PDB file of N, CA, C and O in Angstrom, chain B, residues numbered from 101:
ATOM      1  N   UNK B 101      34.293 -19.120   1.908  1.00  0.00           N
ATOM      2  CA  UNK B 101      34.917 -18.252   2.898  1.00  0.00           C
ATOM      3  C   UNK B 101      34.141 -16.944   2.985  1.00  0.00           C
ATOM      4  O   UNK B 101      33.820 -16.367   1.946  1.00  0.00           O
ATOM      5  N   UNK B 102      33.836 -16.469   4.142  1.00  0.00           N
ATOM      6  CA  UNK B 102      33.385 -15.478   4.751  1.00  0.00           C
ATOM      7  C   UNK B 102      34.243 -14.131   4.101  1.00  0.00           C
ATOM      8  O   UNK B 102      35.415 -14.353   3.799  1.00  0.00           O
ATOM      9  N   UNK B 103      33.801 -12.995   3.917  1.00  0.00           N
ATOM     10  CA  UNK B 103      34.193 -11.849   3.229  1.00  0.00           C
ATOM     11  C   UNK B 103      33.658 -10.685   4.183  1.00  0.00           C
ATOM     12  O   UNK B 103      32.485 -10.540   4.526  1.00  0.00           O
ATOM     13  N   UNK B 104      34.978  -9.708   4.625  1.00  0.00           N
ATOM     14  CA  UNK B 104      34.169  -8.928   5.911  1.00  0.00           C
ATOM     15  C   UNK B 104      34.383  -7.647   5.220  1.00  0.00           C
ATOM     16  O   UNK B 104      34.890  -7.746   4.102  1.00  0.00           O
ATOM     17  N   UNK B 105      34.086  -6.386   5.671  1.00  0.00           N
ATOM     18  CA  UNK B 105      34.671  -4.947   5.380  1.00  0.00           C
ATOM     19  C   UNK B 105      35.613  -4.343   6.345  1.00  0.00           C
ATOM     20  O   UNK B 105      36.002  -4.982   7.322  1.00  0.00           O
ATOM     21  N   UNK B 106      35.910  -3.396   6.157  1.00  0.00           N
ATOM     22  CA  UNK B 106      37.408  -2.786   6.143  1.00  0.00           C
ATOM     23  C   UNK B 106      36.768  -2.127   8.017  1.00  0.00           C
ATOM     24  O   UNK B 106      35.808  -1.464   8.410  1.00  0.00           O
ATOM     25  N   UNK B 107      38.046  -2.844   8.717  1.00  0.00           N
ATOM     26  CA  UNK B 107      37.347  -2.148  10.058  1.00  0.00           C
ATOM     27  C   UNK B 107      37.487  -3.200  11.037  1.00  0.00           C
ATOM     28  O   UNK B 107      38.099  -3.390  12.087  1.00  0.00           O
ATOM     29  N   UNK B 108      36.525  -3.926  10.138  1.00  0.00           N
ATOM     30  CA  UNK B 108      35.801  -5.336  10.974  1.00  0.00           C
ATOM     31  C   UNK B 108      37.165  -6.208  11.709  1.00  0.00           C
ATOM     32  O   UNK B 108      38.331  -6.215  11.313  1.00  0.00           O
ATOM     33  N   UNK B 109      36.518  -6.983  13.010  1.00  0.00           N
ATOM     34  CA  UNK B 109      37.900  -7.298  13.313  1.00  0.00           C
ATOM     35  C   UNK B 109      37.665  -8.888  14.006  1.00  0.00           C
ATOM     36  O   UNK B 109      36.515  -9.116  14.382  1.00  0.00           O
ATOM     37  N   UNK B 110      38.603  -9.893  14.175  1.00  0.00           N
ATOM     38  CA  UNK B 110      38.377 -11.146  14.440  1.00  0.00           C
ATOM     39  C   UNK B 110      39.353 -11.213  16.412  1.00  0.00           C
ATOM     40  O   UNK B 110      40.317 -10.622  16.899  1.00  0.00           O
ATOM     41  N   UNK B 111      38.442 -12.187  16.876  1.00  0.00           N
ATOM     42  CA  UNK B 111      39.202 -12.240  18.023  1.00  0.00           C
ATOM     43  C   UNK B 111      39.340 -14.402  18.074  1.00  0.00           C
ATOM     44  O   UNK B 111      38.637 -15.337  17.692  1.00  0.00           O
ATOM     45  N   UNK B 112      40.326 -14.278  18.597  1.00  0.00           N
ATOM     46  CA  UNK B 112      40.637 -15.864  18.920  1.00  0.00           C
ATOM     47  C   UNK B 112      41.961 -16.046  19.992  1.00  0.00           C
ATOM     48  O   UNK B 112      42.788 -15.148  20.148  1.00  0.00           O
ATOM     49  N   UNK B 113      42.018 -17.343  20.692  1.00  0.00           N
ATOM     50  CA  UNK B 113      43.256 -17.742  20.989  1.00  0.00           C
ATOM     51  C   UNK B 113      44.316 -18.276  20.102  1.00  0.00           C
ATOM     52  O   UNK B 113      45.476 -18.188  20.505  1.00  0.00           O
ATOM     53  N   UNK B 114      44.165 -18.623  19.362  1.00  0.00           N
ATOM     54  CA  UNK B 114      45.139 -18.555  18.348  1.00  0.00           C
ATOM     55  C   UNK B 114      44.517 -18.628  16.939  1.00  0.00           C
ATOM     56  O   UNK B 114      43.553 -19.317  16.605  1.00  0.00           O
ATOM     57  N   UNK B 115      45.552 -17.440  15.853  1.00  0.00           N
ATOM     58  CA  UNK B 115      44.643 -17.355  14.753  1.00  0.00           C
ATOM     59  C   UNK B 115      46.277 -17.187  13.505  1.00  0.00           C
ATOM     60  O   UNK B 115      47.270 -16.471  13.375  1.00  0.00           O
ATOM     61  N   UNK B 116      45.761 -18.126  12.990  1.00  0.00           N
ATOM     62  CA  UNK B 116      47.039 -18.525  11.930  1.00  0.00           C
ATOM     63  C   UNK B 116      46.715 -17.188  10.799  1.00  0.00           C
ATOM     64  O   UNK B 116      45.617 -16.633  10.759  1.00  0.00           O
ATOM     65  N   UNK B 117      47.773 -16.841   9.996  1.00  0.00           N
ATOM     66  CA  UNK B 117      47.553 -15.626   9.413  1.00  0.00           C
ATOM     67  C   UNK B 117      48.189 -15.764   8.211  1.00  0.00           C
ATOM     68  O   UNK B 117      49.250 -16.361   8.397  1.00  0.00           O
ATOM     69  N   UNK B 118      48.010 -15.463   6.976  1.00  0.00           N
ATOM     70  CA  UNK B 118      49.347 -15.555   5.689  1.00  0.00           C
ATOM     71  C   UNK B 118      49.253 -14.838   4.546  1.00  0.00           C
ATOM     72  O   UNK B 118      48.327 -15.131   3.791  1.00  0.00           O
ATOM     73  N   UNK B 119      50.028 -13.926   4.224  1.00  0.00           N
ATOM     74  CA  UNK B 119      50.233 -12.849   3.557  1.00  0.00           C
ATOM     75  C   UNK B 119      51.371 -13.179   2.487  1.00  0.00           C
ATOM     76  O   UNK B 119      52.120 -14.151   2.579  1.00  0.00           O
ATOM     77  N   UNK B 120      51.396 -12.300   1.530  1.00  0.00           N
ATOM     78  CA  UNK B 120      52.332 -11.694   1.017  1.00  0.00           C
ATOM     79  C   UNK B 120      53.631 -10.938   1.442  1.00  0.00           C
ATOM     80  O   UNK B 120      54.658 -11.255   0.841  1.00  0.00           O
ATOM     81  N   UNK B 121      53.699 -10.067   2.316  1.00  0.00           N
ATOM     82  CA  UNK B 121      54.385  -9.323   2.964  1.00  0.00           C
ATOM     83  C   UNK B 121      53.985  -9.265   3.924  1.00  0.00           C
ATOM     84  O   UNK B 121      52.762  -9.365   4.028  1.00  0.00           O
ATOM     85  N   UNK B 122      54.841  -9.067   5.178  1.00  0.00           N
ATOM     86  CA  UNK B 122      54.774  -8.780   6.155  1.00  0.00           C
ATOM     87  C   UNK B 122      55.590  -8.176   7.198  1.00  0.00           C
ATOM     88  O   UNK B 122      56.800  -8.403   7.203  1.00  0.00           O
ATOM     89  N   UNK B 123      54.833  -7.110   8.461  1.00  0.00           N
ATOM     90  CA  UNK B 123      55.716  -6.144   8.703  1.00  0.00           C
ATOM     91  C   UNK B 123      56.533  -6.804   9.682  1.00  0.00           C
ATOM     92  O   UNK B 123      56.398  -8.012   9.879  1.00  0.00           O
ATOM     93  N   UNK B 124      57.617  -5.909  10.498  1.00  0.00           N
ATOM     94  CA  UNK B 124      58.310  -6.454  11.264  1.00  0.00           C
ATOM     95  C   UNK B 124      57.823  -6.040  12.727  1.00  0.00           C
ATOM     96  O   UNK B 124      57.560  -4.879  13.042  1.00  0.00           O
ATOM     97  N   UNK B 125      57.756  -6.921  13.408  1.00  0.00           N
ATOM     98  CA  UNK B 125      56.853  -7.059  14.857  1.00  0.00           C
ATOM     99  C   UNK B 125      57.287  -5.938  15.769  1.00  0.00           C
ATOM    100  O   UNK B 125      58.445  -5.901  16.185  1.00  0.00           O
ATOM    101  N   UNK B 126      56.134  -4.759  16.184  1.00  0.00           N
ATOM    102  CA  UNK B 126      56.435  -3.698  17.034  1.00  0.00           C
ATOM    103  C   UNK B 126      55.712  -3.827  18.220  1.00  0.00           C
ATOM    104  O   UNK B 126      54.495  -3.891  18.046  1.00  0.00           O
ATOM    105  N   UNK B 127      56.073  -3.880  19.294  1.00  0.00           N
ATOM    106  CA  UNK B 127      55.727  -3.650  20.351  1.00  0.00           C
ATOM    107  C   UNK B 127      54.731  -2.806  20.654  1.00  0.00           C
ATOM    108  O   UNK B 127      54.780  -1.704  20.108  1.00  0.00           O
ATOM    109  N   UNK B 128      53.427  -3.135  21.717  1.00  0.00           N
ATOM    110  CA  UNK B 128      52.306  -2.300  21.582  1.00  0.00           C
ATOM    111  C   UNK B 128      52.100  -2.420  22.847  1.00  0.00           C
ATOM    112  O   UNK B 128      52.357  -3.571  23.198  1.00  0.00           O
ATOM    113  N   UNK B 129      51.671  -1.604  23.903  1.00  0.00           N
ATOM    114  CA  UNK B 129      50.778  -1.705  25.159  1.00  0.00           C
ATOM    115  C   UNK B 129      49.829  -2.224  25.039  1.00  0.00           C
ATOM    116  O   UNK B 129      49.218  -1.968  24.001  1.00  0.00           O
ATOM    117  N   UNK B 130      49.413  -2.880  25.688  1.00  0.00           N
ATOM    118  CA  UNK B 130      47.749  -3.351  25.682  1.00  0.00           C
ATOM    119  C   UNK B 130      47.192  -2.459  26.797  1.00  0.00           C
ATOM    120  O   UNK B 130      46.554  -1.428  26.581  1.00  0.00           O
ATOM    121  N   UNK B 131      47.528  -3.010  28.170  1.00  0.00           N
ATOM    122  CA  UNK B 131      46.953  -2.831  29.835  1.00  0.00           C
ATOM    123  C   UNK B 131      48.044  -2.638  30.866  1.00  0.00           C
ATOM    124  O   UNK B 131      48.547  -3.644  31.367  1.00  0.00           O
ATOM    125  N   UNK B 132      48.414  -1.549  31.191  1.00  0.00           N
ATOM    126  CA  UNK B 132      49.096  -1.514  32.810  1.00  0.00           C
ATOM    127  C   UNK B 132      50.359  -2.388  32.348  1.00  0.00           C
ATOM    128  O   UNK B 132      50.428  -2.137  31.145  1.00  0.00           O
ATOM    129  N   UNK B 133      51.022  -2.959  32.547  1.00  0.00           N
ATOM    130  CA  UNK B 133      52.075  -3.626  32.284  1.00  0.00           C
ATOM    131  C   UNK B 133      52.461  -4.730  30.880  1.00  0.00           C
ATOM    132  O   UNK B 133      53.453  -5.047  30.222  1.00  0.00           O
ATOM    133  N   UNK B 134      50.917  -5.066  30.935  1.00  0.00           N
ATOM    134  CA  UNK B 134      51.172  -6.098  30.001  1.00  0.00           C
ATOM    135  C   UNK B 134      51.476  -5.313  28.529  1.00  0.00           C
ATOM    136  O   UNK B 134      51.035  -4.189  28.290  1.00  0.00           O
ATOM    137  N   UNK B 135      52.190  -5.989  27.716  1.00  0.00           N
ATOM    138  CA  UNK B 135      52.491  -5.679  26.400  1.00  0.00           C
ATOM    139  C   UNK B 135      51.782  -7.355  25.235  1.00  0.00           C
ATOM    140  O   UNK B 135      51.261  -8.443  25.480  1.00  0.00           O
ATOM    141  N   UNK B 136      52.259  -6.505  23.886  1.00  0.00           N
ATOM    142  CA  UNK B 136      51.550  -7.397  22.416  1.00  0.00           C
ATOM    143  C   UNK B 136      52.299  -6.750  21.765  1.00  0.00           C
ATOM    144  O   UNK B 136      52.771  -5.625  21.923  1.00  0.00           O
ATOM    145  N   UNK B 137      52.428  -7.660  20.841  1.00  0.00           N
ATOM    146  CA  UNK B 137      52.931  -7.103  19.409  1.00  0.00           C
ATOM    147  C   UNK B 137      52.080  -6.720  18.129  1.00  0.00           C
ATOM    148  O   UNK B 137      50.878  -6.745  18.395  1.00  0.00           O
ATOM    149  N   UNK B 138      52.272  -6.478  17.212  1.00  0.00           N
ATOM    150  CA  UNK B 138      51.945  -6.158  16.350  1.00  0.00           C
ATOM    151  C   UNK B 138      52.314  -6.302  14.942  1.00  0.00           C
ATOM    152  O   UNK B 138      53.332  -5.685  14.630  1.00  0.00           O
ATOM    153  N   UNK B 139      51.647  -7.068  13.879  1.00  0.00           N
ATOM    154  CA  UNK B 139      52.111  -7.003  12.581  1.00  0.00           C
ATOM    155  C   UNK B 139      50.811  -6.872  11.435  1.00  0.00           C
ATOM    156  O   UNK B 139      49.600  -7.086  11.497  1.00  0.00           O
ATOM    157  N   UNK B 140      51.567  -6.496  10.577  1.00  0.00           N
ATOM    158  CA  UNK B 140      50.816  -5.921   9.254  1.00  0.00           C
ATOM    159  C   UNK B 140      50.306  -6.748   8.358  1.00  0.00           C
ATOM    160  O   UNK B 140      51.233  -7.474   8.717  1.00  0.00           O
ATOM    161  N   UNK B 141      49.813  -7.295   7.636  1.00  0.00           N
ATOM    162  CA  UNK B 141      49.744  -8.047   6.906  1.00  0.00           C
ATOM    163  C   UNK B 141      49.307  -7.464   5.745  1.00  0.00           C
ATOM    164  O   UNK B 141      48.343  -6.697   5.757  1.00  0.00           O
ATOM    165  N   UNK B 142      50.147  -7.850   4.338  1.00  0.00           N
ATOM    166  CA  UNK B 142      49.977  -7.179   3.235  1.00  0.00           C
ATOM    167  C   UNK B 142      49.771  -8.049   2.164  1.00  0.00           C
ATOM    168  O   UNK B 142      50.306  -9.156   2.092  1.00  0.00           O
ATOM    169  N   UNK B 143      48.701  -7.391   0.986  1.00  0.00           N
ATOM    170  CA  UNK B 143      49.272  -8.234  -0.362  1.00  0.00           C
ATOM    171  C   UNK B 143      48.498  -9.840  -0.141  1.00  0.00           C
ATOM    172  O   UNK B 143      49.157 -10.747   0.369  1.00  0.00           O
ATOM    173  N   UNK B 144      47.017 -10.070  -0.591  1.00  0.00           N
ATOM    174  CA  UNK B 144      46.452 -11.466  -0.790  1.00  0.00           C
ATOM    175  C   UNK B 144      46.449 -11.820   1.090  1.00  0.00           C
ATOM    176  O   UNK B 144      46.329 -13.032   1.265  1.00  0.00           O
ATOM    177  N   UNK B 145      46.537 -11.157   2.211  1.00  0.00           N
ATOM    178  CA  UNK B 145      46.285 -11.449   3.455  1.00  0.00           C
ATOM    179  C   UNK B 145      44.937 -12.368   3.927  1.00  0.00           C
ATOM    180  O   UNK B 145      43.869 -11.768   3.804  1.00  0.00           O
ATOM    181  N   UNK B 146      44.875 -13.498   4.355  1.00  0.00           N
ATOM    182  CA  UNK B 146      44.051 -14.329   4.972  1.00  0.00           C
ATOM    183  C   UNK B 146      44.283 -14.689   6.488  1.00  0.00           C
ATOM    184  O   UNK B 146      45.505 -14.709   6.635  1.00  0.00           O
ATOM    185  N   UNK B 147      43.859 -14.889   7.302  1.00  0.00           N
ATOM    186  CA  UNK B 147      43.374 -15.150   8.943  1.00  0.00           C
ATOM    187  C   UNK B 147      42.294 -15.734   9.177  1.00  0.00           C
ATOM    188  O   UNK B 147      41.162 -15.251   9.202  1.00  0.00           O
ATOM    189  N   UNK B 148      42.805 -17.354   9.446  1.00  0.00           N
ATOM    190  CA  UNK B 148      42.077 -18.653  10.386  1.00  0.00           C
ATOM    191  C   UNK B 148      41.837 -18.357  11.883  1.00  0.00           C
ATOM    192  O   UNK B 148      42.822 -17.986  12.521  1.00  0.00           O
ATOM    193  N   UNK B 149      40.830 -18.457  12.432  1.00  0.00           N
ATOM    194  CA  UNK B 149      40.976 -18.434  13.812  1.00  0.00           C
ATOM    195  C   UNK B 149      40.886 -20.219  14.346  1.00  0.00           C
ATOM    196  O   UNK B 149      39.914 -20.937  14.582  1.00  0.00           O
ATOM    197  N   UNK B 150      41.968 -20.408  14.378  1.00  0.00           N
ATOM    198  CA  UNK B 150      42.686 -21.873  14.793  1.00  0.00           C
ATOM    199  C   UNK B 150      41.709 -22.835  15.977  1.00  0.00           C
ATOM    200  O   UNK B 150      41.346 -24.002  15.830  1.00  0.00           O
ATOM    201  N   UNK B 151      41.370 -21.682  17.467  1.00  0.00           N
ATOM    202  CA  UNK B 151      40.895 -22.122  18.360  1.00  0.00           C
ATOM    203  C   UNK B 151      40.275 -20.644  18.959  1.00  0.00           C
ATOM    204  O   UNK B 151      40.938 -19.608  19.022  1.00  0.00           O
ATOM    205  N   UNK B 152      39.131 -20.761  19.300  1.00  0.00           N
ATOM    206  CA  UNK B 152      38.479 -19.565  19.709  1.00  0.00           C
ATOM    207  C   UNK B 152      38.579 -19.534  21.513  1.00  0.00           C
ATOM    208  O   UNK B 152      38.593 -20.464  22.319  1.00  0.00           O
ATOM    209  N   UNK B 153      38.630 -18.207  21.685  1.00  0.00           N
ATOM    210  CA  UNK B 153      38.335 -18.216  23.249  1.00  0.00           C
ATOM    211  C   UNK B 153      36.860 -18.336  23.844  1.00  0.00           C
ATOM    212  O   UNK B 153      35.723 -18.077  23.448  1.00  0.00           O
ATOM    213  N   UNK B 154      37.508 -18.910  25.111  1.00  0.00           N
ATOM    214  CA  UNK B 154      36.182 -19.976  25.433  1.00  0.00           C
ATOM    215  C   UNK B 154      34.904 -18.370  26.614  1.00  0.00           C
ATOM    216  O   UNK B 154      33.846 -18.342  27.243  1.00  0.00           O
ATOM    217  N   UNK B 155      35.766 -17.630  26.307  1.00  0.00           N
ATOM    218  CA  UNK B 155      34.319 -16.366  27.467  1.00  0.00           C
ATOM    219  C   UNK B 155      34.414 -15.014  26.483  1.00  0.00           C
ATOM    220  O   UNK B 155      34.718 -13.872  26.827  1.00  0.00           O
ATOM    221  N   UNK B 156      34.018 -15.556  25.002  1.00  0.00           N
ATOM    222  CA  UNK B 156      33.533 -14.313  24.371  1.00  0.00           C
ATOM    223  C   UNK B 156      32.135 -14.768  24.033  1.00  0.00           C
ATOM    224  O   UNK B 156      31.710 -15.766  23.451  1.00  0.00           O
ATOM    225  N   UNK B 157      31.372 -13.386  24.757  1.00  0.00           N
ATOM    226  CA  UNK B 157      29.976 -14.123  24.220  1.00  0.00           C
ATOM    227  C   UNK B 157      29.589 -14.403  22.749  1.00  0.00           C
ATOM    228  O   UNK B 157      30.338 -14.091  21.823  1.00  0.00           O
ATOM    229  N   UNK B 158      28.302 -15.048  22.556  1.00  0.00           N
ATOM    230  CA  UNK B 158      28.468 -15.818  21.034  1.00  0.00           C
ATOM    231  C   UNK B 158      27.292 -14.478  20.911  1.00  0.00           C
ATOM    232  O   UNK B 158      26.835 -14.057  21.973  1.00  0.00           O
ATOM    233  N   UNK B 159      26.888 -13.918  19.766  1.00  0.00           N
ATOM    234  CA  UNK B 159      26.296 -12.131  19.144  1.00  0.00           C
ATOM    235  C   UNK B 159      25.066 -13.028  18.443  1.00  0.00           C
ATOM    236  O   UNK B 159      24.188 -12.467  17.789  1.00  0.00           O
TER     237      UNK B 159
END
């Protein structure tokens, strides 16, 4: 498994996640109307990206 630094960030269409603790889901703006949520993940935290989106370019 891949090991990133503090910052670094993952994008996907769906990305399975599993922690120790975790916060309780707050509401976030993204764009103009649309909204997202938000949670924390604490304590031994790992994140699969399940299925990637198909128009992020590949770096």
């Amino acid at each position: 498994m891949e090991c990133y630094e503090e910052g670094d960030t993952i994008h996907g269409y769906r990305i399975r996640a599993e922690a120790r603790k975790i916060s309780d889901p707050r509401v976030i703006a993204k764009s103009g109307r649309h909204k997202a949520q938000r949670i924390i993940l604490t304590e031994n935290a790992e994140a699969i990206i399940e299925r990637k989106l198909g128009w992020v370019p590949k770096r």
